[in-house]
């Protein structure tokens, strides 16, 4: 059974860094894109980053651009999220997601709104908590 397993969450002071990892275990599947989402208490799920599995091209929302970096390791079947300059508002449960089917970016390859929607993904991890203190 395929599983996505997140790790690396924890408590950090504002301005600090954390590195999240997502490991794909169990039965293998063709990955087209993987992503990170987050959900803070009382808020909707939010897109954090995505990376195309073959090309390594990354997508970010404006509020993390320049602070977060997503990458993937094809040989280790893992995805990481390096988070720097963390802010209190980054506190949330962070989830790893994967898509195993082809996709089309109707808004163009640079923006690709489809990949910023959680409904685009059919595999999800259970999450890892990130808490940023003042």
Short mmCIF file of C-alpha atoms in Angstrom, two decimals:
data_model
loop_
_atom_site.label_atom_id
_atom_site.label_comp_id
_atom_site.label_asym_id
_atom_site.label_seq_id
_atom_site.Cartn_x
_atom_site.Cartn_y
_atom_site.Cartn_z
CA UNK A 1 0.00 0.00 0.00
CA UNK A 2 1.40 3.37 -0.98
CA UNK A 3 1.99 5.82 1.83
CA UNK A 4 3.31 9.34 2.04
CA UNK A 5 5.11 9.92 5.32
CA UNK A 6 6.03 13.42 6.46
CA UNK A 7 8.77 14.21 8.97
CA UNK A 8 10.77 17.15 10.20
CA UNK A 9 8.10 19.23 11.88
CA UNK A 10 8.60 20.79 15.28
CA UNK A 11 8.82 23.96 17.31
CA UNK A 12 11.03 26.79 16.12
CA UNK A 13 11.41 30.46 16.94
CA UNK A 14 10.39 33.12 14.47
CA UNK A 15 13.19 33.72 12.00
CA UNK A 16 14.39 30.15 12.29
CA UNK A 17 14.38 27.27 9.81
CA UNK A 18 12.94 23.81 9.45
CA UNK A 19 13.30 21.15 6.81
CA UNK A 20 10.34 18.91 6.09
CA UNK A 21 10.63 15.62 4.26
CA UNK A 22 8.07 13.42 2.56
CA UNK A 23 8.93 9.81 1.85
CA UNK A 24 6.94 7.67 -0.57
CA UNK A 25 6.75 4.13 0.76
CA UNK A 26 5.04 0.92 -0.24
CA UNK A 27 3.86 0.24 -3.75
CA UNK A 28 5.45 2.55 -6.29
CA UNK A 29 3.48 4.69 -8.69
CA UNK A 30 4.31 7.15 -11.43
CA UNK A 31 4.53 10.58 -9.90
CA UNK A 32 3.79 13.60 -12.04
CA UNK A 33 3.92 16.20 -9.32
CA UNK A 34 4.21 16.39 -5.56
CA UNK A 35 3.20 19.22 -3.30
CA UNK A 36 2.99 20.62 0.20
CA UNK A 37 -0.17 22.06 1.68
CA UNK A 38 -0.88 23.32 5.16
CA UNK A 39 -3.84 23.89 7.40
CA UNK A 40 -3.85 26.17 10.41
CA UNK A 41 -6.52 25.83 13.11
CA UNK A 42 -9.77 27.39 11.95
CA UNK A 43 -8.48 28.05 8.45
CA UNK A 44 -8.80 26.41 5.06
CA UNK A 45 -6.14 24.24 3.52
CA UNK A 46 -3.50 26.35 1.82
CA UNK A 47 -1.08 25.60 -1.03
CA UNK A 48 2.56 25.93 0.00
CA UNK A 49 4.68 24.51 -2.83
CA UNK A 50 4.71 21.97 -5.65
CA UNK A 51 7.42 20.34 -7.72
CA UNK A 52 7.13 18.57 -11.04
CA UNK A 53 8.66 15.15 -10.56
CA UNK A 54 10.48 14.85 -13.91
CA UNK A 55 11.62 18.42 -14.56
CA UNK A 56 11.93 19.58 -10.99
CA UNK A 57 10.13 22.83 -11.83
CA UNK A 58 8.70 24.39 -8.68
CA UNK A 59 5.61 26.44 -7.94
CA UNK A 60 5.08 28.71 -4.93
CA UNK A 61 2.43 31.10 -3.68
CA UNK A 62 3.64 34.64 -3.13
CA UNK A 63 3.62 34.42 0.66
CA UNK A 64 6.41 31.78 0.74
CA UNK A 65 8.41 32.78 -2.31
CA UNK A 66 11.98 33.53 -1.32
CA UNK A 67 11.60 31.79 2.05
CA UNK A 68 10.65 28.21 1.16
CA UNK A 69 12.32 25.88 -1.32
CA UNK A 70 10.83 22.61 -2.52
CA UNK A 71 12.90 19.86 -4.11
CA UNK A 72 12.65 16.18 -4.95
CA UNK A 73 15.07 13.29 -5.09
CA UNK A 74 14.04 10.83 -7.76
CA UNK A 75 16.46 8.16 -6.56
CA UNK A 76 15.34 8.29 -2.94
CA UNK A 77 11.68 8.83 -3.77
CA UNK A 78 11.48 11.79 -1.42
CA UNK A 79 10.44 15.43 -1.47
CA UNK A 80 11.71 18.09 0.88
CA UNK A 81 10.61 21.56 1.88
CA UNK A 82 13.29 23.86 3.25
CA UNK A 83 11.61 26.62 5.23
CA UNK A 84 13.63 29.67 6.21
CA UNK A 85 12.73 32.95 7.87
CA UNK A 86 9.75 31.31 9.49
CA UNK A 87 6.96 33.48 10.83
CA UNK A 88 4.34 32.84 13.46
CA UNK A 89 1.71 32.72 10.71
CA UNK A 90 3.50 29.70 9.20
CA UNK A 91 2.26 27.65 12.16
CA UNK A 92 0.12 24.84 10.76
CA UNK A 93 -0.10 21.14 10.05
CA UNK A 94 1.86 20.52 6.85
CA UNK A 95 0.75 17.81 4.44
CA UNK A 96 2.54 16.09 1.60
CA UNK A 97 0.55 15.23 -1.51
CA UNK A 98 1.20 13.45 -4.80
CA UNK A 99 -0.50 13.17 -8.17
CA UNK A 100 -0.22 9.98 -10.20
CA UNK A 101 -1.99 11.11 -13.37
CA UNK A 102 -1.09 13.59 -16.14
CA UNK A 103 -2.30 17.15 -15.84
CA UNK A 104 -2.79 20.19 -18.03
CA UNK A 105 -2.04 23.75 -16.98
CA UNK A 106 -4.87 25.78 -18.48
CA UNK A 107 -3.39 28.98 -17.00
CA UNK A 108 0.00 28.32 -18.57
CA UNK A 109 3.05 26.36 -17.39
CA UNK A 110 4.44 29.16 -15.22
CA UNK A 111 1.34 29.66 -13.10
CA UNK A 112 -0.46 26.31 -13.39
CA UNK A 113 -3.36 27.05 -11.07
CA UNK A 114 -4.46 23.43 -11.25
CA UNK A 115 -1.46 22.28 -9.21
CA UNK A 116 -2.27 24.79 -6.47
CA UNK A 117 -5.58 23.08 -5.80
CA UNK A 118 -5.62 20.19 -3.35
CA UNK A 119 -8.17 18.40 -5.48
CA UNK A 120 -5.45 17.77 -8.06
CA UNK A 121 -3.77 15.24 -5.77
CA UNK A 122 -4.80 11.68 -5.10
CA UNK A 123 -2.26 10.67 -2.45
CA UNK A 124 -1.90 12.40 0.90
CA UNK A 125 0.21 12.04 3.99
CA UNK A 126 -1.05 12.39 7.55
CA UNK A 127 0.78 15.62 8.24
CA UNK A 128 3.50 17.01 10.44
CA UNK A 129 3.04 19.92 12.83
CA UNK A 130 5.08 23.07 12.46
CA UNK A 131 4.87 25.60 15.29
CA UNK A 132 6.63 28.93 15.06
CA UNK A 133 6.87 30.91 18.28
CA UNK A 134 7.45 34.63 18.71
#
